[in-house]
GROMACS .gro file of C-alpha atoms in nm:
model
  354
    1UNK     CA    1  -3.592   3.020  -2.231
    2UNK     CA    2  -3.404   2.730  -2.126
    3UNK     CA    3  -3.001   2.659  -2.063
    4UNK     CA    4  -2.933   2.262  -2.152
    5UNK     CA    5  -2.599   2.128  -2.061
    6UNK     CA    6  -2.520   1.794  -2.136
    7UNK     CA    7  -2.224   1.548  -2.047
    8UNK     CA    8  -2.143   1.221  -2.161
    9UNK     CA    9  -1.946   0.945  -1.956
   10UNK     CA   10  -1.907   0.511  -2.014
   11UNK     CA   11  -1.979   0.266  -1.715
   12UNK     CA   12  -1.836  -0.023  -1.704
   13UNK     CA   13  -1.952  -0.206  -1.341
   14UNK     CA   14  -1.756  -0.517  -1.272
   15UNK     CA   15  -2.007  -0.666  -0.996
   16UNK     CA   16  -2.152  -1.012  -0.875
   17UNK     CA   17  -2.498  -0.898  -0.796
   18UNK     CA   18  -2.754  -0.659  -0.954
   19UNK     CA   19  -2.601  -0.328  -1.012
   20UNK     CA   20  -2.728  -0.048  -0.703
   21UNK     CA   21  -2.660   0.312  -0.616
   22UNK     CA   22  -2.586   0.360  -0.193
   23UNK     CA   23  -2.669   0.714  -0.110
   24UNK     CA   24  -2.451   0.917   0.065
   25UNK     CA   25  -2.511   1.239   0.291
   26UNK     CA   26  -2.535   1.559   0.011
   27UNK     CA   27  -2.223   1.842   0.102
   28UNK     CA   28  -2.154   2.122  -0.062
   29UNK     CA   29  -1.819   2.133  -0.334
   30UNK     CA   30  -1.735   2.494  -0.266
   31UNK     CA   31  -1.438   2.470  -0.167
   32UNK     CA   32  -1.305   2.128  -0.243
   33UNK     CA   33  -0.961   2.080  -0.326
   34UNK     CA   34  -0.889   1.944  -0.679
   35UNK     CA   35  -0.609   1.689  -0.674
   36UNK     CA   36  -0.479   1.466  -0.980
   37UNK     CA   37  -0.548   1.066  -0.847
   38UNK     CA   38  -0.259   0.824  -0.787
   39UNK     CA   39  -0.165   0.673  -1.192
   40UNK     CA   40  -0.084   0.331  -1.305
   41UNK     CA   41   0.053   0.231  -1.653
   42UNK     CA   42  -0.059  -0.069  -1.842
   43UNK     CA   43   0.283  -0.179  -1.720
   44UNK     CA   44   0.225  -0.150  -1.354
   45UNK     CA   45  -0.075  -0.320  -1.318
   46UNK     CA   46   0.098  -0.608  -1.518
   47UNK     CA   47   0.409  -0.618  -1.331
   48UNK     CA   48   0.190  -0.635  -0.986
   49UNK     CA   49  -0.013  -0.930  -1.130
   50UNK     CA   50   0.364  -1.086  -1.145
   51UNK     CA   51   0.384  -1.082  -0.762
   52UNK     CA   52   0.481  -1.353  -0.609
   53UNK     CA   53   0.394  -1.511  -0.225
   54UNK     CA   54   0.752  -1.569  -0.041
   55UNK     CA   55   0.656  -1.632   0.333
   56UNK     CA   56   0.476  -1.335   0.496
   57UNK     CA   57   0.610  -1.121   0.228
   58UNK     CA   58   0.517  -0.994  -0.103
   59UNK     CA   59   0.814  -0.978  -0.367
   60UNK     CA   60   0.817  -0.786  -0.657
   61UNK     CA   61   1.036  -0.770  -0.925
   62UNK     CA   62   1.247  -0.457  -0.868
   63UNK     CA   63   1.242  -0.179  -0.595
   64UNK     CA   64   1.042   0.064  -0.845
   65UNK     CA   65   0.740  -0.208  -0.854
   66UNK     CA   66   0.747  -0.267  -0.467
   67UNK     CA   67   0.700   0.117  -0.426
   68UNK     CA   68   0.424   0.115  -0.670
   69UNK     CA   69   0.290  -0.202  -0.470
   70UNK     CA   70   0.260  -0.006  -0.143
   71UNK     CA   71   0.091   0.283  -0.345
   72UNK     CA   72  -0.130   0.084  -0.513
   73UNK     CA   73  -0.240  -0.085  -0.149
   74UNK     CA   74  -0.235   0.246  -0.003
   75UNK     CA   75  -0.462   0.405  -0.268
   76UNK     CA   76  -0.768   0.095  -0.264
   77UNK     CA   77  -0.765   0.128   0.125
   78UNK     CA   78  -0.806   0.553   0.160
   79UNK     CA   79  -1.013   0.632  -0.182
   80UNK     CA   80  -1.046   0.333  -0.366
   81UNK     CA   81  -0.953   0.526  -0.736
   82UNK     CA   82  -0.720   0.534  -0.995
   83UNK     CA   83  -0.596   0.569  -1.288
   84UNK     CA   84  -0.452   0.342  -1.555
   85UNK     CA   85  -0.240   0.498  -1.810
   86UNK     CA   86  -0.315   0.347  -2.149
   87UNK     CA   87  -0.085   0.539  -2.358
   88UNK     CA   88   0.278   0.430  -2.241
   89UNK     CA   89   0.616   0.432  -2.405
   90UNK     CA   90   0.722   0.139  -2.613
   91UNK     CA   91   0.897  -0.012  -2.264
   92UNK     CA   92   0.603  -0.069  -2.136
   93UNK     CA   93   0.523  -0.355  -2.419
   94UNK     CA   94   0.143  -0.279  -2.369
   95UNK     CA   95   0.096  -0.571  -2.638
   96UNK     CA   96  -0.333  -0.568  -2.587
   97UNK     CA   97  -0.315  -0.174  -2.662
   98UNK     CA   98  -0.025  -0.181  -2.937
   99UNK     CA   99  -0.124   0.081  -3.216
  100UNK     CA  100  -0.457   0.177  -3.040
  101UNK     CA  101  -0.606   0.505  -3.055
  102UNK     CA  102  -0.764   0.534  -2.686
  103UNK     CA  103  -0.791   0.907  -2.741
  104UNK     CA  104  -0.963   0.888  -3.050
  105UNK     CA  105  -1.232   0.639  -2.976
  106UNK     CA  106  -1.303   0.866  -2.675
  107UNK     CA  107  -1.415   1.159  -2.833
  108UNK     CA  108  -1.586   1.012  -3.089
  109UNK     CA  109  -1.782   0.813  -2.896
  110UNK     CA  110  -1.866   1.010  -2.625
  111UNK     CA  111  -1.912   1.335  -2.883
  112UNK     CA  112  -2.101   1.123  -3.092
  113UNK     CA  113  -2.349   1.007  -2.774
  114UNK     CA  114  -2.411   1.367  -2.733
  115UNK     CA  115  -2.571   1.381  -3.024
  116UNK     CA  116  -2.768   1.048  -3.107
  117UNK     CA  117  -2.884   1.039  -2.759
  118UNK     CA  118  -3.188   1.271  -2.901
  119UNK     CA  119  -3.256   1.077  -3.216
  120UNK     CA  120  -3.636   1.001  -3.233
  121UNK     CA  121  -3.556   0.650  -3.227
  122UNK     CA  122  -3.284   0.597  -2.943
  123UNK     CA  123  -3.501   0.505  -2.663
  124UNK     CA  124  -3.702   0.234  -2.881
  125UNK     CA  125  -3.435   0.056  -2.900
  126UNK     CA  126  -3.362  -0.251  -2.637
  127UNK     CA  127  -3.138  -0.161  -2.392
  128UNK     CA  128  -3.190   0.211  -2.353
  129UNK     CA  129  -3.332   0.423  -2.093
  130UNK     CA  130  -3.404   0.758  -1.993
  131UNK     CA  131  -3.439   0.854  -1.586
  132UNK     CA  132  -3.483   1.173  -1.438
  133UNK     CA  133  -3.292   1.219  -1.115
  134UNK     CA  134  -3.463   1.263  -0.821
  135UNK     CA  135  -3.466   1.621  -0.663
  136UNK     CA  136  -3.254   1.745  -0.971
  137UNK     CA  137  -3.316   1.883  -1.329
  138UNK     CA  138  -3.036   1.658  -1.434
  139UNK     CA  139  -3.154   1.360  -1.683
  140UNK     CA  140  -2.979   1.052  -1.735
  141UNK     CA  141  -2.978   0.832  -2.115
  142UNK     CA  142  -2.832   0.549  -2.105
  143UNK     CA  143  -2.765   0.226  -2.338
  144UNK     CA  144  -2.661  -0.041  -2.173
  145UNK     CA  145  -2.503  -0.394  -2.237
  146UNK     CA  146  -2.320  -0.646  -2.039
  147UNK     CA  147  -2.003  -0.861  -2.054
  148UNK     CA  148  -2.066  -1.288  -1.901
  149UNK     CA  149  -1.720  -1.344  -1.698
  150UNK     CA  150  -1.380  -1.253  -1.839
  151UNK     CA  151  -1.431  -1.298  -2.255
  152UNK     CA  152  -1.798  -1.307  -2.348
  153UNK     CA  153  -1.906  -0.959  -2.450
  154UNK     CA  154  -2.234  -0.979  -2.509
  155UNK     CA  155  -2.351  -0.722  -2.839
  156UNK     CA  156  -2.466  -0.299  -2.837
  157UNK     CA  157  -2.903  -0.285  -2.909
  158UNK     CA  158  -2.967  -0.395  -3.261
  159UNK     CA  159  -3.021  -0.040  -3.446
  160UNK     CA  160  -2.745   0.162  -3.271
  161UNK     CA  161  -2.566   0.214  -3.576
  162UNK     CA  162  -2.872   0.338  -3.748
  163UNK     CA  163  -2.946   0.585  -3.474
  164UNK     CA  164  -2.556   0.675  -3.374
  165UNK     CA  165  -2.327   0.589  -3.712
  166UNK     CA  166  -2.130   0.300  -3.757
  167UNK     CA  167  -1.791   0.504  -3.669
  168UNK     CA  168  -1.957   0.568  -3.305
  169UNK     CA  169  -2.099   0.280  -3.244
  170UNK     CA  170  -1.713   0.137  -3.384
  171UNK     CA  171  -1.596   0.311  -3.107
  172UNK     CA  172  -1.782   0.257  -2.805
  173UNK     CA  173  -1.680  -0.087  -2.880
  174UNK     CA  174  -1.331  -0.013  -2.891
  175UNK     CA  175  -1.360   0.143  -2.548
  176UNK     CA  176  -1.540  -0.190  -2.427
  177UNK     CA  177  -1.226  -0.374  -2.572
  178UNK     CA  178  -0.970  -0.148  -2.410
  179UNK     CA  179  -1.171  -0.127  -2.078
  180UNK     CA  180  -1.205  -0.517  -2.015
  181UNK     CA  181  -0.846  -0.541  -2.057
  182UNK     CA  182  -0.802  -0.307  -1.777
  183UNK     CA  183  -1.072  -0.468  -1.599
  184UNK     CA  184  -0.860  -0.807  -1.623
  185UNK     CA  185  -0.525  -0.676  -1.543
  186UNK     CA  186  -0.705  -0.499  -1.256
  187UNK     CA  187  -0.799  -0.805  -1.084
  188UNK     CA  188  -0.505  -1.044  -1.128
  189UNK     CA  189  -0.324  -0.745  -0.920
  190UNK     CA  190  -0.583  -0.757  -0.692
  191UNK     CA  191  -0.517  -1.089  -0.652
  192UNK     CA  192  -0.164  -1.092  -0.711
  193UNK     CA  193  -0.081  -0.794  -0.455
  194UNK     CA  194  -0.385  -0.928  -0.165
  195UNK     CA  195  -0.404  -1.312  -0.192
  196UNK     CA  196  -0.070  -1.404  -0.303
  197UNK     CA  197  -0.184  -1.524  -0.630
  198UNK     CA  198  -0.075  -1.825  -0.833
  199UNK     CA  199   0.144  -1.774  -1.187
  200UNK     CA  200   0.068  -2.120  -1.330
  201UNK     CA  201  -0.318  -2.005  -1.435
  202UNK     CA  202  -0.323  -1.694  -1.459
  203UNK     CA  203  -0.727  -1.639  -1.519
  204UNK     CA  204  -0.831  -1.946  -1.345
  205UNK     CA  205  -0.656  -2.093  -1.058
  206UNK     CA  206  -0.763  -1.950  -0.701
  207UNK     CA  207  -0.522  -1.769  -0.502
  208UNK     CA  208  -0.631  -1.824  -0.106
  209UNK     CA  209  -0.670  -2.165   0.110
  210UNK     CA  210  -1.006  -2.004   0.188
  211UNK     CA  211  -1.299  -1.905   0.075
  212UNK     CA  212  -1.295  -1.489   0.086
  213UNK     CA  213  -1.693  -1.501  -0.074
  214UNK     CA  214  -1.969  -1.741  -0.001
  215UNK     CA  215  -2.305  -1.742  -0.270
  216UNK     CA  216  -2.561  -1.918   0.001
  217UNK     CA  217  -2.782  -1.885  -0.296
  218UNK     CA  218  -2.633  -2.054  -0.537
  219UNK     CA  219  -2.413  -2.276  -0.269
  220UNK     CA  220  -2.081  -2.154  -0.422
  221UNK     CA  221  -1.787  -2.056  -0.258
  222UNK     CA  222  -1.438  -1.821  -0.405
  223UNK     CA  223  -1.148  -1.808  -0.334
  224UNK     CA  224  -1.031  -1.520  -0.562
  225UNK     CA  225  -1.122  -1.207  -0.705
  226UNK     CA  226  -1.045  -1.387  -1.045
  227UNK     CA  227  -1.295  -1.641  -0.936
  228UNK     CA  228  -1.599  -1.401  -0.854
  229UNK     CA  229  -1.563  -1.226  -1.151
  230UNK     CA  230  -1.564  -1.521  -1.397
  231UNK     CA  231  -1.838  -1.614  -1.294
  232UNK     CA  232  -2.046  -1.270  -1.297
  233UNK     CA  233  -2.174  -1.041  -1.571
  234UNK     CA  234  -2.083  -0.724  -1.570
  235UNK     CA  235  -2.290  -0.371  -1.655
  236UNK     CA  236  -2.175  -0.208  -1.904
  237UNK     CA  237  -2.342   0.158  -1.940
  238UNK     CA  238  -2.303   0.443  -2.179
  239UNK     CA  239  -2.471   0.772  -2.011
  240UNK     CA  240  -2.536   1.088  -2.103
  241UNK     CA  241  -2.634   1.301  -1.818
  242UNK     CA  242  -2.817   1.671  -1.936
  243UNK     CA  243  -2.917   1.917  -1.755
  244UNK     CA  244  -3.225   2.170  -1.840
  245UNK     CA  245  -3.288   2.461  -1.596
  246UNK     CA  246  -3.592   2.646  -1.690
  247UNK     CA  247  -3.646   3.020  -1.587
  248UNK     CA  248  -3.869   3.077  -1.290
  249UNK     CA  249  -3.845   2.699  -1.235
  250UNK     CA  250  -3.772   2.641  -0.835
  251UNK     CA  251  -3.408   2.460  -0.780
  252UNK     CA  252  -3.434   2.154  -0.568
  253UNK     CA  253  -3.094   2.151  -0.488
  254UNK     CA  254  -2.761   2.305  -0.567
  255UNK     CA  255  -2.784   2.350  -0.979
  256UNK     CA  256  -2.451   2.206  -1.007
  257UNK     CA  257  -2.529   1.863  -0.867
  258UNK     CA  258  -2.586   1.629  -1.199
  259UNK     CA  259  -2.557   1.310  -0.936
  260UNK     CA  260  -2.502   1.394  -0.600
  261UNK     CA  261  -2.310   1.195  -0.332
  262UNK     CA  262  -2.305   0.797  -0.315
  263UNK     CA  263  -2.099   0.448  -0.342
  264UNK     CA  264  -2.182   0.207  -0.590
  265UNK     CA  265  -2.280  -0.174  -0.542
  266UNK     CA  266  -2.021  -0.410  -0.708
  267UNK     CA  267  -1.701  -0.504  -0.734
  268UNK     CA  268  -1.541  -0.191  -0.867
  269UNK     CA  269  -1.582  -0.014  -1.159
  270UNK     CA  270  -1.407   0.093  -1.498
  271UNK     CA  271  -1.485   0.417  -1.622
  272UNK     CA  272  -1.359   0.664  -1.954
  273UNK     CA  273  -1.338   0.992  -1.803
  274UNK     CA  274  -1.635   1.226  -1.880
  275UNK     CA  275  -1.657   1.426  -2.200
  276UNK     CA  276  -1.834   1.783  -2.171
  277UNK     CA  277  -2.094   1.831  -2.484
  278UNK     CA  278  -2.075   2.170  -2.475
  279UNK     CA  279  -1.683   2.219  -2.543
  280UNK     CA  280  -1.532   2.217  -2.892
  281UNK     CA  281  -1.510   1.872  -2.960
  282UNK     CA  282  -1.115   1.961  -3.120
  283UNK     CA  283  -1.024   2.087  -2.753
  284UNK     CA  284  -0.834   1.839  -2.514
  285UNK     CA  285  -1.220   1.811  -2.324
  286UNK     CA  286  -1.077   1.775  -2.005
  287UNK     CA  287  -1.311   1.573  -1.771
  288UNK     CA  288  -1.347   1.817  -1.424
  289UNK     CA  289  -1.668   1.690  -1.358
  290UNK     CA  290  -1.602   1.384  -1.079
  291UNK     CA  291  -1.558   1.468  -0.713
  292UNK     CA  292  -1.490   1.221  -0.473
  293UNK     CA  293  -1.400   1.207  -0.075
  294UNK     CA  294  -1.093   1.141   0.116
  295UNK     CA  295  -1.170   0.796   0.269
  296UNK     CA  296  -0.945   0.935   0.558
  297UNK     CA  297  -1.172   1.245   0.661
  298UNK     CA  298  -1.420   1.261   0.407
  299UNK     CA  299  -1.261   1.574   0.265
  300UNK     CA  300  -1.447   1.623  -0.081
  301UNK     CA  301  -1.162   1.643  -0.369
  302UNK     CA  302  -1.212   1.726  -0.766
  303UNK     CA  303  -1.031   1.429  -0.932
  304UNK     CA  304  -0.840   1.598  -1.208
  305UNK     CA  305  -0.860   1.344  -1.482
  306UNK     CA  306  -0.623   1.277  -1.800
  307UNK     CA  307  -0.919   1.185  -2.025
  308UNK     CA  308  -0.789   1.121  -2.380
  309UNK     CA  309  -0.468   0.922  -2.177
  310UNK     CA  310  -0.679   0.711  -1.900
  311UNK     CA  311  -0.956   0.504  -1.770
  312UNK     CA  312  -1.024   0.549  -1.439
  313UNK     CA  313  -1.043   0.205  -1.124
  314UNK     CA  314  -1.320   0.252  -0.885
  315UNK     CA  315  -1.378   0.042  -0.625
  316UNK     CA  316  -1.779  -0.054  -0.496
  317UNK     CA  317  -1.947  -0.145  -0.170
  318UNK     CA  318  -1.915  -0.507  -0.261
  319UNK     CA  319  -1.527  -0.478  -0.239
  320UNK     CA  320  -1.530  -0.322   0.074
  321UNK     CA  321  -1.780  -0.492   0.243
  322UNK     CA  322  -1.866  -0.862   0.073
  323UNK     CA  323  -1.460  -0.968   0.076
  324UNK     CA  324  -1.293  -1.189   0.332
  325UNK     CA  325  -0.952  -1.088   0.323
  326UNK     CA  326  -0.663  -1.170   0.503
  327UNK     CA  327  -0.550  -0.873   0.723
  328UNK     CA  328  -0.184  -0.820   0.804
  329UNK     CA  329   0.037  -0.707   1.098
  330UNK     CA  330   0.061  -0.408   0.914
  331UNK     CA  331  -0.276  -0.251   0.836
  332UNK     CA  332  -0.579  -0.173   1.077
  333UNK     CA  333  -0.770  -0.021   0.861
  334UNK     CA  334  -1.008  -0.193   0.593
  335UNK     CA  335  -0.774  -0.318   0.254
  336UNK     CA  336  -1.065  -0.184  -0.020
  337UNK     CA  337  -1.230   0.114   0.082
  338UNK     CA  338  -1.555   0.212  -0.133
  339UNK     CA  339  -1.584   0.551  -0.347
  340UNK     CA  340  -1.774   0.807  -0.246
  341UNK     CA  341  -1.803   0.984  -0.514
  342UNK     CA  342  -2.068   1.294  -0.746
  343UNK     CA  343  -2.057   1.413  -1.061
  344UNK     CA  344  -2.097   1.809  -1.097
  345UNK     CA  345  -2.147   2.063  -1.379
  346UNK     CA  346  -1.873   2.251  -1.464
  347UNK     CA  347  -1.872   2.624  -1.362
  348UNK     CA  348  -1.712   2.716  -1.664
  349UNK     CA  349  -1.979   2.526  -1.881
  350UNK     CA  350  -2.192   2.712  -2.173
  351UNK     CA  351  -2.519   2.623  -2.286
  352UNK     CA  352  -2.541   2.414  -2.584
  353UNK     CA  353  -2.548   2.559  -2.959
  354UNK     CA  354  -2.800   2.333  -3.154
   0.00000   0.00000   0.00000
């Protein structure tokens, strides 16, 4: 007999170079805290791309903004994640979202991955891939695409629809749509809240008298976050991780490890939130399956996730360690600070009916 538990999550990696996993020393979750991450409307990451250079100083446009600012700065420099709430009130004038069904295109989507994932035909088609994680009875299948700068999605594999429905495939792209403009609004704040930024261009004119990344290889130089990722394409991954524990079959490490500890290469990522395959898919589906560690003292944390209401901000190695920024009297400690971050099974999890 067998127990198969299956979970589905979307990537999207903003990066510059190849996409890589960094592995990080394995710890045991046991007792973690669980603590809900620091969350951004639509609204706040718009009104910190409004920032304006006066001086030394940032200003913002009203006290509530400059106390999100120092949050926001606080939050990439001790965990690097967040969340953006995509579902605000009609004051928030989320005009890109407007009549947008976030929570909808989520579960079908990701419910609908659990499923086509084992059609006969899923891994023939380009762009899909199956890997079996090493020292783990977790399996990862993926389909993957990609996104060239800011506004060039490039299509899902020819014969998606065939093996996942036209309504799921519908909906992944929504979630593409809805997660690049995150992705944008993510870096002009970037820019906005660590460079000074510049409000005459908003997508293309650089924001520091200096270079803060050098491309030997291609003899380029940028001077803003806006800059680096026009010019890159970006991963774009939808994953469905199962697991399959076999009886009398020896555990090579803890069975609730799906993807143990590690920081990813990149930029930063966008994420959805997981959605557990097993669970009704009528139930909220709560995503409980993301850990991550205090960048302070490495404490391990479960994030606790508002799936159907946010995607999730994640920053990469490459914006910790690739980025020449300016430091301030303030701050001694790095501005970006890299995830560290696994994805575990749920304790409460039940195998799957099929």
């Amino acid at each position: 007999s067998s127990d198969l538990k299956k979970l589905s999550v979307v990537f999207i990696l903003l990066c510059f170079v190849s996409s890589a996993t960094i592995a990080a020393s394995a710890t045991t979750t046991a007792n973690s805290k669980q603590q809900s991450i620091p969350t951004f409307s639509f609204s706040d990451l718009r009104q910190l791309g409004s920032t304006s250079r006066d001086g030394d100083d940032i200003v913002t446009v009203n006290t509530k903004h400059s106390d999100r600012r120092d949050e926001f700065i606080e939050t990439l420099s001790t965990t690097g994640l967040l969340a953006v709430r995509l579902d605000g009130n009609s004051s928030d004038n989320i005009n890109d979202l407007e009549g947008y069904d976030y929570n909808r295109d989520r579960r079908i989507a990701l419910d609908g991955l659990c499923t086509c994932v084992d059609h006969p035909e899923f891994l023939s088609l380009d762009q899909t891939n199956e890997l079996h994680i090493s020292k783990s009875a977790t399996k990862r299948t993926s389909v993957g695409t990609a996104t060239v700068g800011l506004n060039h999605p490039l299509p899902l594999p020819e014969g998606l629809i065939q093996t996942c429905s036209e309504e799921v495939v519908n909906a992944m792209e929504g979630l593409r749509d809805v997660v690049a403009s995150v992705s944008k609004e993510f870096v002009l704040a970037l820019d906005k809240v660590l460079l000074g930024g510049n409000d005459e261009d908003k997508y293309h004119k650089s924001s520091s008298p200096t270079a803060i990344l050098r491309d030997d290889v291609r003899g380029k130089s940028y001077r803003s976050i806006t800059d680096i990722v026009s010019a890159a394409n970006h991963l774009e991954h939808f994953n469905v991780y199962t697991l399959k524990e076999e009886d009398g079959e020896e555990e090579t490490q803890s069975s609730d490890v799906a993807w143990d500890w590690h920081t990813d290469a990149g930029l930063f990522l966008v994420f959805v939130p997981a959605w557990n395959c097993n669970e009704n898919h009528n139930s909220n589906n709560v995503d409980d399956s993301f850990y991550y560690r205090d960048g302070r003292d490495g404490t391990p944390i479960r994030a606790e996730f508002d799936g159907g209401r946010t995607a999730i901000v994640m920053l990469g190695q490459g914006a910790q360690d690739w980025l020449n920024l300016p430091t301030t009297k303030h701050k001694t400690q790095t501005l970006l600070k890299a995830t560290t971050h696994s994805v575990r099974w749920s304790v409460k999890e039940n195998s799957l009916d099929r």
